[in-house]
PDB file of C-alpha atoms in Angstrom:
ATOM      1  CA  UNK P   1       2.053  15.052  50.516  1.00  0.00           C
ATOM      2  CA  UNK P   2      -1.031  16.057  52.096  1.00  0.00           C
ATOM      3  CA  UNK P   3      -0.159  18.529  54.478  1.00  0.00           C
ATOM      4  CA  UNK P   4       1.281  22.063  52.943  1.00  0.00           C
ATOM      5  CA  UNK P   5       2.453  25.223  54.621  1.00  0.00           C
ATOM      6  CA  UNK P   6       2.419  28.171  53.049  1.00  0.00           C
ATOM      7  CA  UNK P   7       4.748  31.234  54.693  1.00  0.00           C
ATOM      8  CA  UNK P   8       3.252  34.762  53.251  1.00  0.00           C
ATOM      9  CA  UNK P   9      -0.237  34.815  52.371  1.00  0.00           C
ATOM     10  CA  UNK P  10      -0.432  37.530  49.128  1.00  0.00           C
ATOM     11  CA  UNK P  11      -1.015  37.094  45.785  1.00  0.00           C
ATOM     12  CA  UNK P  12       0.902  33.871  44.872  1.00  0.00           C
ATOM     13  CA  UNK P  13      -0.032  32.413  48.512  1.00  0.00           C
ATOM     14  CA  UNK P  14      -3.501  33.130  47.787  1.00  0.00           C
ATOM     15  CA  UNK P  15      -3.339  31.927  43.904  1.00  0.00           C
ATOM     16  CA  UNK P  16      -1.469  28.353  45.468  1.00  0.00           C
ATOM     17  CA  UNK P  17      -4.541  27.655  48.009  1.00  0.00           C
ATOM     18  CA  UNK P  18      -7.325  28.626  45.556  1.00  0.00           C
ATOM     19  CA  UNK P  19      -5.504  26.312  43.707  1.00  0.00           C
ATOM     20  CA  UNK P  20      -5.351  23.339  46.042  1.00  0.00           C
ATOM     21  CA  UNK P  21      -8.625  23.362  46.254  1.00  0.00           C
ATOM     22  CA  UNK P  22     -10.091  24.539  42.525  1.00  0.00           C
ATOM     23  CA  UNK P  23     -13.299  22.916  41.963  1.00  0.00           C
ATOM     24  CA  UNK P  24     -14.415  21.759  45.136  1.00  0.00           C
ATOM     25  CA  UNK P  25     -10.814  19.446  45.359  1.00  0.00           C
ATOM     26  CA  UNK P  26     -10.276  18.906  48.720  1.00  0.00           C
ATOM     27  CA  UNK P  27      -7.799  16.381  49.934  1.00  0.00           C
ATOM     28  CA  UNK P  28      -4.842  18.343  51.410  1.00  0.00           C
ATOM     29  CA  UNK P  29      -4.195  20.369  54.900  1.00  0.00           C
ATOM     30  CA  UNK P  30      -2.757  23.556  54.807  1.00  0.00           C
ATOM     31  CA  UNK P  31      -1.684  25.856  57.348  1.00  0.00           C
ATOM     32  CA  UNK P  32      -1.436  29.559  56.677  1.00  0.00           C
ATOM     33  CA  UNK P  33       1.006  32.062  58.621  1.00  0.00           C
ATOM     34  CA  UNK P  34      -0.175  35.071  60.121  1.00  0.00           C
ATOM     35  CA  UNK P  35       1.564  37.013  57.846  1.00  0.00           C
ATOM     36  CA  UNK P  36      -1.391  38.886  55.776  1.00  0.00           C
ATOM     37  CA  UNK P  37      -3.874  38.122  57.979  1.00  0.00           C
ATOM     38  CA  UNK P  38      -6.725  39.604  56.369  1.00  0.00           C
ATOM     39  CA  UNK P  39      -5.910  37.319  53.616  1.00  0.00           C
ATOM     40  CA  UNK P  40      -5.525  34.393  55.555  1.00  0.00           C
ATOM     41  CA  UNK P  41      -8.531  34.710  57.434  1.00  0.00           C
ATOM     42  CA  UNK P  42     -10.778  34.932  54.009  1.00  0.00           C
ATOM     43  CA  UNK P  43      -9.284  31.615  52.908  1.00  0.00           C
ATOM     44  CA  UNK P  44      -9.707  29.940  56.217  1.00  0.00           C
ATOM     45  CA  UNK P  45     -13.863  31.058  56.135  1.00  0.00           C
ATOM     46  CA  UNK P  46     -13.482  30.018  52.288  1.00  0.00           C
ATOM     47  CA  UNK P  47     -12.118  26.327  52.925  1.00  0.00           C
ATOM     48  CA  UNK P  48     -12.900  24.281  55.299  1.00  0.00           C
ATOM     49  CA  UNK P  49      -9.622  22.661  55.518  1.00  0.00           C
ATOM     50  CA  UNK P  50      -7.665  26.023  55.669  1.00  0.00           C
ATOM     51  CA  UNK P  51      -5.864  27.114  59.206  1.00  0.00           C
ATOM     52  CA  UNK P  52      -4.305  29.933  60.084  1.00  0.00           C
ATOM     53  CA  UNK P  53      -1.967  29.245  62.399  1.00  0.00           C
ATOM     54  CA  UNK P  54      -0.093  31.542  65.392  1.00  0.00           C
ATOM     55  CA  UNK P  55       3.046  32.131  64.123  1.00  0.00           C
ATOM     56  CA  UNK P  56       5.365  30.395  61.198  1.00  0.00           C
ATOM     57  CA  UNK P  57       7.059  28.443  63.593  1.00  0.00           C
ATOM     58  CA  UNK P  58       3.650  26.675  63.956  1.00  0.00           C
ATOM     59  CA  UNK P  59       3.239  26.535  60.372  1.00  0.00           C
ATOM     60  CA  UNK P  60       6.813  25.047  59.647  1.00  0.00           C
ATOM     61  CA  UNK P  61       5.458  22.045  62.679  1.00  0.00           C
ATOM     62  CA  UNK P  62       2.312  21.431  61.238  1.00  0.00           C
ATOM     63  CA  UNK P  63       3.269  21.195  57.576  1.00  0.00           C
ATOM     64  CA  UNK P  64       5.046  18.064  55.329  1.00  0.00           C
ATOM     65  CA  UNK P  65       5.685  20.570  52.346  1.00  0.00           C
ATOM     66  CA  UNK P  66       6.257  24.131  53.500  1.00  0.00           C
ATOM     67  CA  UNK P  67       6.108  27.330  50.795  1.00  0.00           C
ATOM     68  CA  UNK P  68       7.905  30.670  51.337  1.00  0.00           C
ATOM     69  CA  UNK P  69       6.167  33.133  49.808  1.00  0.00           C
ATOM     70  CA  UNK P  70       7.023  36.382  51.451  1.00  0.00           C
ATOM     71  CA  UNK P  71       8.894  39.095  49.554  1.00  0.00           C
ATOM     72  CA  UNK P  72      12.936  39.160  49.331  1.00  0.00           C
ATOM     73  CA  UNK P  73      13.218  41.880  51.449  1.00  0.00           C
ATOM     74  CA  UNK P  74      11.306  40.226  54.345  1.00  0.00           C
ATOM     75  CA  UNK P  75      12.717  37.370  54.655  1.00  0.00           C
ATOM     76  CA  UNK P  76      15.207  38.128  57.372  1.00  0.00           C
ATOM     77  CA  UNK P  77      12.204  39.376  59.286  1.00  0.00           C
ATOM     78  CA  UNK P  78       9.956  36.955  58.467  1.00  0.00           C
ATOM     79  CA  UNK P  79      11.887  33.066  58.657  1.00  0.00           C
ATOM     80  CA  UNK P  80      14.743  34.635  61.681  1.00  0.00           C
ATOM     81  CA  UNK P  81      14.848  32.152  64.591  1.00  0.00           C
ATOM     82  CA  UNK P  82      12.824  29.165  62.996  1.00  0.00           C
ATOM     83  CA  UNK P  83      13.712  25.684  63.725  1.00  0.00           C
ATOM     84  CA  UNK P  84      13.343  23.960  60.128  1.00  0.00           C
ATOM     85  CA  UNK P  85      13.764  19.809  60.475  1.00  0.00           C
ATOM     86  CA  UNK P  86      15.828  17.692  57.900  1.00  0.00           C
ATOM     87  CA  UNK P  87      12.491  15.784  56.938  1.00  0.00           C
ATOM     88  CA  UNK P  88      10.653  18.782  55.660  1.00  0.00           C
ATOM     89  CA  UNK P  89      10.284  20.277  52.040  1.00  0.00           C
ATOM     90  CA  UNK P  90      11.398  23.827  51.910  1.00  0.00           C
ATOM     91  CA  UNK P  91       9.442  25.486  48.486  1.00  0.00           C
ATOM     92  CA  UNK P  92      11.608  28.808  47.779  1.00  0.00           C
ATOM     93  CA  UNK P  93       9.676  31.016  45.736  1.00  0.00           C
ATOM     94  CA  UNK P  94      10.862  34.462  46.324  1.00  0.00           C
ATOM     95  CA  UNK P  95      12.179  35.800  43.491  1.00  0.00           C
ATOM     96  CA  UNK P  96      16.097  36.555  43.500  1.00  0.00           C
ATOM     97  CA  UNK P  97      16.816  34.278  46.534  1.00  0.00           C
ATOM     98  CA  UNK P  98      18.861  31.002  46.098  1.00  0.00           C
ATOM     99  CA  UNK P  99      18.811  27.735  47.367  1.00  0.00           C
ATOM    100  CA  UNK P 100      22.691  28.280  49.609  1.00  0.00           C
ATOM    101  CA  UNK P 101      20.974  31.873  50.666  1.00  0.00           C
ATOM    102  CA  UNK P 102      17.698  30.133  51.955  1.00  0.00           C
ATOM    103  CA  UNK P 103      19.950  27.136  53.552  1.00  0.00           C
ATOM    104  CA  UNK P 104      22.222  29.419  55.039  1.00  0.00           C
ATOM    105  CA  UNK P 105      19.515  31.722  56.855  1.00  0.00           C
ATOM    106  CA  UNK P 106      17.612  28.992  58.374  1.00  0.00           C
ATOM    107  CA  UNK P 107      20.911  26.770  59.155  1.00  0.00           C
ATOM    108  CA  UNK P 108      18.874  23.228  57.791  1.00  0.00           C
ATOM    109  CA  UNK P 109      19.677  20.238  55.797  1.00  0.00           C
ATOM    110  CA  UNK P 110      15.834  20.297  54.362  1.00  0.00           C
ATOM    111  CA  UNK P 111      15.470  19.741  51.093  1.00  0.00           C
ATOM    112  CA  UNK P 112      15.206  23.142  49.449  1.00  0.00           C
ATOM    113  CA  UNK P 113      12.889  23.323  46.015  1.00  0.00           C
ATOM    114  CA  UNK P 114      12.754  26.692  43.689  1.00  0.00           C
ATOM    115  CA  UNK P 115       9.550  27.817  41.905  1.00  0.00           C
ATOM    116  CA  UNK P 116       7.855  30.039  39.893  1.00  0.00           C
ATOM    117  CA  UNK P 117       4.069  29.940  40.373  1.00  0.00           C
ATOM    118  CA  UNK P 118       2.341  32.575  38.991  1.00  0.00           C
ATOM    119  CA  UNK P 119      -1.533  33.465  39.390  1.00  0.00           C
ATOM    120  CA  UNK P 120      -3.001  31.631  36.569  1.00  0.00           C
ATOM    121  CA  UNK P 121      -2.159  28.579  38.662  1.00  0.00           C
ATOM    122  CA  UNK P 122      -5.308  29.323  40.972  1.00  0.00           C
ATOM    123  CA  UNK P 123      -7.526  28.084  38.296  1.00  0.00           C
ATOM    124  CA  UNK P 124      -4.640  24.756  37.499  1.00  0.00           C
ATOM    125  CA  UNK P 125      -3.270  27.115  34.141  1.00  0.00           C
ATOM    126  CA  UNK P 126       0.018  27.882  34.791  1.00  0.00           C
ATOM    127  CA  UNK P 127       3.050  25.776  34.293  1.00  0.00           C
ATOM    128  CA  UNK P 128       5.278  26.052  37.652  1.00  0.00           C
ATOM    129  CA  UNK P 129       9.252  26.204  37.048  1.00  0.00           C
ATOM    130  CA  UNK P 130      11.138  23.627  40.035  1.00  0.00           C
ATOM    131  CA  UNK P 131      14.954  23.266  40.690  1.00  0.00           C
ATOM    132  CA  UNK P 132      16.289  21.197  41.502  1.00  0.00           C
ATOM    133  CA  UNK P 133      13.285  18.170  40.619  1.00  0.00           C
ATOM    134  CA  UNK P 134      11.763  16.899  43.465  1.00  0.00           C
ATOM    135  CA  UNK P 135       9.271  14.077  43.178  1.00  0.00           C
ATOM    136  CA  UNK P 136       6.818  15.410  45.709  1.00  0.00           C
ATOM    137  CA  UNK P 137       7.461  19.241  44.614  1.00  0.00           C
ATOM    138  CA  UNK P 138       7.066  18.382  41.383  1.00  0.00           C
ATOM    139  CA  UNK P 139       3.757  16.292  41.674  1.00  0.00           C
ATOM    140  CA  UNK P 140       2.192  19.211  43.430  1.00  0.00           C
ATOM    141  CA  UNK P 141       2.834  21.260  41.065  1.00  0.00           C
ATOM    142  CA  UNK P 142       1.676  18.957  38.307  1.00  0.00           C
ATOM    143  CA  UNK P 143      -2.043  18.793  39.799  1.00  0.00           C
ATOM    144  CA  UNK P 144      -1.854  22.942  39.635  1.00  0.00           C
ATOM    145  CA  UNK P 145      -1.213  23.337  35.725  1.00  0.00           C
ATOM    146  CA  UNK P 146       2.010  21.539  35.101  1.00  0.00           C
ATOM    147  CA  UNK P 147       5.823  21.393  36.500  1.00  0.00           C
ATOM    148  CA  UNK P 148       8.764  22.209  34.064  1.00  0.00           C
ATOM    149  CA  UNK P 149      11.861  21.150  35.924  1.00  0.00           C
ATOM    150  CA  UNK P 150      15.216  23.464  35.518  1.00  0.00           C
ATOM    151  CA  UNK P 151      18.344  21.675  34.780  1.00  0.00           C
ATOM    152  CA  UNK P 152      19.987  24.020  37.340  1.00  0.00           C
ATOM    153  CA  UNK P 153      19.360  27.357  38.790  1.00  0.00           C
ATOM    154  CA  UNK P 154      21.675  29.041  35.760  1.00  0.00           C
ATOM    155  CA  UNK P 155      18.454  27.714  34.052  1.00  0.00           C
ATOM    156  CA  UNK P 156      16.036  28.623  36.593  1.00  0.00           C
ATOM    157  CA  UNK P 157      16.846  31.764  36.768  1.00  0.00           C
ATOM    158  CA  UNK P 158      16.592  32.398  32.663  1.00  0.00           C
ATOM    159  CA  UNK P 159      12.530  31.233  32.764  1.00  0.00           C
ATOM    160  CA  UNK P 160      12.621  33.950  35.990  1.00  0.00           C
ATOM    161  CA  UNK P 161      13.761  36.344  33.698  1.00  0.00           C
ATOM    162  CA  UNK P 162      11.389  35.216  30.897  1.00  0.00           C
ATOM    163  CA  UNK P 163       8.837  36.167  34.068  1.00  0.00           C
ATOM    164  CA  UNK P 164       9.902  39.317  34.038  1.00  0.00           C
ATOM    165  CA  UNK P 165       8.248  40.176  30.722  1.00  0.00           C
ATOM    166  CA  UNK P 166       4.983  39.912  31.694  1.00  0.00           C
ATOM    167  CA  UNK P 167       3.996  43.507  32.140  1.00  0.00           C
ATOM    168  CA  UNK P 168       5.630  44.542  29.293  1.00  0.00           C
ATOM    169  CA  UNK P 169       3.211  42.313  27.116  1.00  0.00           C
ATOM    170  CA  UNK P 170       0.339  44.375  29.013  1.00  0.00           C
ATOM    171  CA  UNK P 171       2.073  47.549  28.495  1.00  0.00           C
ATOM    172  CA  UNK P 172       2.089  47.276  24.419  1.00  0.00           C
ATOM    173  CA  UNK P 173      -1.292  46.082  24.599  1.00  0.00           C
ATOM    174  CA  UNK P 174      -2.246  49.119  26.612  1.00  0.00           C
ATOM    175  CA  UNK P 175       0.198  51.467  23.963  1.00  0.00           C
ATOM    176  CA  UNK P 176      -2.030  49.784  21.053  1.00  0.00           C
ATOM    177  CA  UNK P 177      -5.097  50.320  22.715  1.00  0.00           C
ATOM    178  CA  UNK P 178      -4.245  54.218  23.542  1.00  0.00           C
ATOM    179  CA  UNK P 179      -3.295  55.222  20.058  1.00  0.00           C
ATOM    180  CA  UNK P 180      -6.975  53.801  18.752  1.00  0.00           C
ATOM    181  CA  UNK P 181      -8.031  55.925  21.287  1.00  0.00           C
ATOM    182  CA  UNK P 182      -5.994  58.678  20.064  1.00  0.00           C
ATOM    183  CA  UNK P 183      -8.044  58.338  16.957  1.00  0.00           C
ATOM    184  CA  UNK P 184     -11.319  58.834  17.893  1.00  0.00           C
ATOM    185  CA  UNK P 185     -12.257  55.299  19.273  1.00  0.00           C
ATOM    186  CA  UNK P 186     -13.663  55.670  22.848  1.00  0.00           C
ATOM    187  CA  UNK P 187     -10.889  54.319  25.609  1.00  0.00           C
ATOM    188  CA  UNK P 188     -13.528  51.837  26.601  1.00  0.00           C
ATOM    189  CA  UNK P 189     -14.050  50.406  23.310  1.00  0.00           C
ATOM    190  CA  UNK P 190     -10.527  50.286  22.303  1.00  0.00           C
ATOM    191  CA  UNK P 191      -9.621  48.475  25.566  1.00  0.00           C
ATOM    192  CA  UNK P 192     -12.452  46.043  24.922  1.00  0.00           C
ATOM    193  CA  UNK P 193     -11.042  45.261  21.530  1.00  0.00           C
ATOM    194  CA  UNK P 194      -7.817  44.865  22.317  1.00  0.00           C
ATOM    195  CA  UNK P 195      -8.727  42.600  24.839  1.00  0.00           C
ATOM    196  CA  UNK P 196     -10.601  40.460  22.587  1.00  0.00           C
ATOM    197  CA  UNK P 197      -8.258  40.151  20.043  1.00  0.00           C
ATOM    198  CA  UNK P 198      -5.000  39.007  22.358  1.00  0.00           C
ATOM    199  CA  UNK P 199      -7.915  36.782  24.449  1.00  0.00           C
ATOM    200  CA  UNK P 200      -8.631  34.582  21.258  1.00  0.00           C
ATOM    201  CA  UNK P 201      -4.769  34.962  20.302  1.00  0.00           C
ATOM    202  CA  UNK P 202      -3.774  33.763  23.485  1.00  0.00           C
ATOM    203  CA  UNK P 203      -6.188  30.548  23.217  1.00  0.00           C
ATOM    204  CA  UNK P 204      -3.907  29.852  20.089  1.00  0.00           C
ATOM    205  CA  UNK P 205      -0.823  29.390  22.681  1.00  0.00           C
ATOM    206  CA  UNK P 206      -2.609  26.190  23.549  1.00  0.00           C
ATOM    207  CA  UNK P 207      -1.746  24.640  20.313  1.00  0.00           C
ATOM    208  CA  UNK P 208       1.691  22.648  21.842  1.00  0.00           C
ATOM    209  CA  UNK P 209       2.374  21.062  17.772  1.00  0.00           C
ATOM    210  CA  UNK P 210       2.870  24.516  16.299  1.00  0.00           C
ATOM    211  CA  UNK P 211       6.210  26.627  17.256  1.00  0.00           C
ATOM    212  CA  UNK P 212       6.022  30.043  18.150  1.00  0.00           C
ATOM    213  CA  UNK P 213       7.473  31.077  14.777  1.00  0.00           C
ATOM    214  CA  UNK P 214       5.197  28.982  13.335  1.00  0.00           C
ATOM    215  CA  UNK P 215       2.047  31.005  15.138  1.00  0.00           C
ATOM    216  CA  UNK P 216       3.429  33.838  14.191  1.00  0.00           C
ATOM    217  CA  UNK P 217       3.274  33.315  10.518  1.00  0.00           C
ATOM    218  CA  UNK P 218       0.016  31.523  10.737  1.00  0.00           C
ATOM    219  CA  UNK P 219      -1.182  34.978  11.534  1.00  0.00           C
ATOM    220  CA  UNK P 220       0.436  37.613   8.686  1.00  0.00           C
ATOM    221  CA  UNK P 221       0.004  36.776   4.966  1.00  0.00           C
ATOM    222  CA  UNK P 222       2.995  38.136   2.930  1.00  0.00           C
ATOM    223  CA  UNK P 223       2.915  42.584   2.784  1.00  0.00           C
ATOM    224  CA  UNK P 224      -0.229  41.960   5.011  1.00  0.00           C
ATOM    225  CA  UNK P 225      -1.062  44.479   7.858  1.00  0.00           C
ATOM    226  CA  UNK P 226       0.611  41.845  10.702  1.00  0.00           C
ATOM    227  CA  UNK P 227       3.649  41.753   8.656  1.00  0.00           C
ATOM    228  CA  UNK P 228       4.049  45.160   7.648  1.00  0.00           C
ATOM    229  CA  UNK P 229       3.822  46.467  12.018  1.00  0.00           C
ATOM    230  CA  UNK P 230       6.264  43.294  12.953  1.00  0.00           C
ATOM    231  CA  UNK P 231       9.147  43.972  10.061  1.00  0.00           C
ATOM    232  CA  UNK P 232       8.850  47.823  10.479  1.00  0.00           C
ATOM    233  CA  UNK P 233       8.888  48.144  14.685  1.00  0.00           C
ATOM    234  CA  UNK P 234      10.126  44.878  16.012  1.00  0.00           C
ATOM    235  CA  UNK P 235      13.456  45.475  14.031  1.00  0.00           C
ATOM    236  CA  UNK P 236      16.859  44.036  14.776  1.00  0.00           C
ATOM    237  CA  UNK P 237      17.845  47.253  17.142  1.00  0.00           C
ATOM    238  CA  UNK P 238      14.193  46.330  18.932  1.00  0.00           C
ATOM    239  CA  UNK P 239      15.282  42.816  19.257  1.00  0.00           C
ATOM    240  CA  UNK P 240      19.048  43.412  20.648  1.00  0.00           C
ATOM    241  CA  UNK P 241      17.435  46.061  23.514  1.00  0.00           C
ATOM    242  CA  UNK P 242      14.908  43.228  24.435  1.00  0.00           C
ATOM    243  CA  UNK P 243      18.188  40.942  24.765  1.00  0.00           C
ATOM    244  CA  UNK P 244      20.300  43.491  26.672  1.00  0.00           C
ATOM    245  CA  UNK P 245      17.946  44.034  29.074  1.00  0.00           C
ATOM    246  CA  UNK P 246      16.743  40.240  29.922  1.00  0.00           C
ATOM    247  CA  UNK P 247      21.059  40.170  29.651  1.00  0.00           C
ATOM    248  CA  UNK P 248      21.136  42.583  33.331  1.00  0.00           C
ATOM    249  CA  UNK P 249      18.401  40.785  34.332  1.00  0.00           C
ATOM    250  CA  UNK P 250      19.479  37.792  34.254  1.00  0.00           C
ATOM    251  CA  UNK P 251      22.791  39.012  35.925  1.00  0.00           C
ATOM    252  CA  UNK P 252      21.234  40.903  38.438  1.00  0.00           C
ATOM    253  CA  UNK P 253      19.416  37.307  39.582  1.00  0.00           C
ATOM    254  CA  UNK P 254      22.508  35.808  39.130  1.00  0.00           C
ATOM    255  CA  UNK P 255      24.468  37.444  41.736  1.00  0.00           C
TER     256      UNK P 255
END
């Protein structure tokens, strides 16, 4: 597929055409909606084979593969009155909105394709959930970092929760680097060593033959320091709160 819509130009429409085109690749057509137009326009000037197009209507006509990326609460606004045609490929990746919800708005027989792109996938790093599989889907998202297909959207919507933990990561990185602040360190030079130490950790991630238990321990020695912070605050309480509340998350995307 060589010619890709994209419906809602922010920060995952932007990351998806950077994408596309990440080191000087070149060989699709995509068609931008109005819809953040400031946006739009800087990645029309910045690629060559970028277009912003009238209205999504236009974008829906010119496109093979067409992404919605606008937020949940916009899509009434956003998709009412278009005219979607059975040989298009619908990509769904507002959060919280199924495949029978999408179908049902835009009254089509499309094919309909879930995802979870996330920004990393501008630079071809991020592994992009898809459900159901879809050969072409699938093989897009392959060329942008790798496509991990659900085995239904009961599944899907678990690695959407699993999402949903992202801030929280930065948040006890940012309640480490406080306290060292706390003790004397200069706020600049705590954040800088925080971030180096989690940078180099995270490089470890890339090691596929080793589990994430098995990281884990690869990086405590027994009644070391790592040990002694992981036994003592990330007890069995800390764990079942964690659980609970990817439990009501999951059933809030469930619903």
């Amino acid at each position: 597929m060589k010619r890709i819509g994209i419906i809602g130009v922010g920060e995952i429409g932007r990351a998806i055409v950077d994408g596309l085109y990440h080191q000087g690749d070149g060989e699709f057509d995509v068609f931008l909606s109005p819809r953040g137009a400031r946006a739009a326009a800087e990645l029309s000037t910045q690629y060559k084979q970028v277009r912003v197009c009238p209205d999504n209507q236009a974008v829906v006509d010119q496109s093979e593969i067409v992404i919605i990326a606008i937020r949940r609460q916009d899509r009434h606004e956003a998709l009412g009155g278009l005219t979607v045609p059975d040989d298009k490929i619908l990509v769904n990746v507002m959060a919280g909105v199924g495949t029978e919800d999408l179908r049902t708005s835009l009254t089509t027989d499309a094919p309909i394709v879930r995802a979870i792109p996330l920004p990393a996938i501008r630079e071809r790093r991020s592994v992009t959930v898809t459900c159901p599989s879809h050969p072409e889907v699938d093989s897009l998202f392959e060329l942008l970092g790798g496509a991990l297909p659900a085995a239904d959207e009961h599944a899907f919507n678990v690695f959407s929760a699993v999402t949903g933990t992202l801030t929280a990561h930065l948040q006890y990185l940012t309640t480490v680097a406080a306290w060292a602040a706390g003790h004397g360190i200069a706020s600049d030079d705590a954040e800088r060593y925080v971030r180096g130490v989690f940078r180099e950790l995270g490089r470890a991630l890339g090691d596929d033959n080793r589990t994430l238990q098995q990281l884990a321990s690869d990086h405590e020695t027994p009644r070391g320091s790592n040990e002694r912070i992981r036994t003592t605050w990330f007890t069995s309480d800390n764990s079942a709160a964690l659980t609970q509340v990817l439990d009501g998350l999951l059933a809030d995307l469930e619903k």
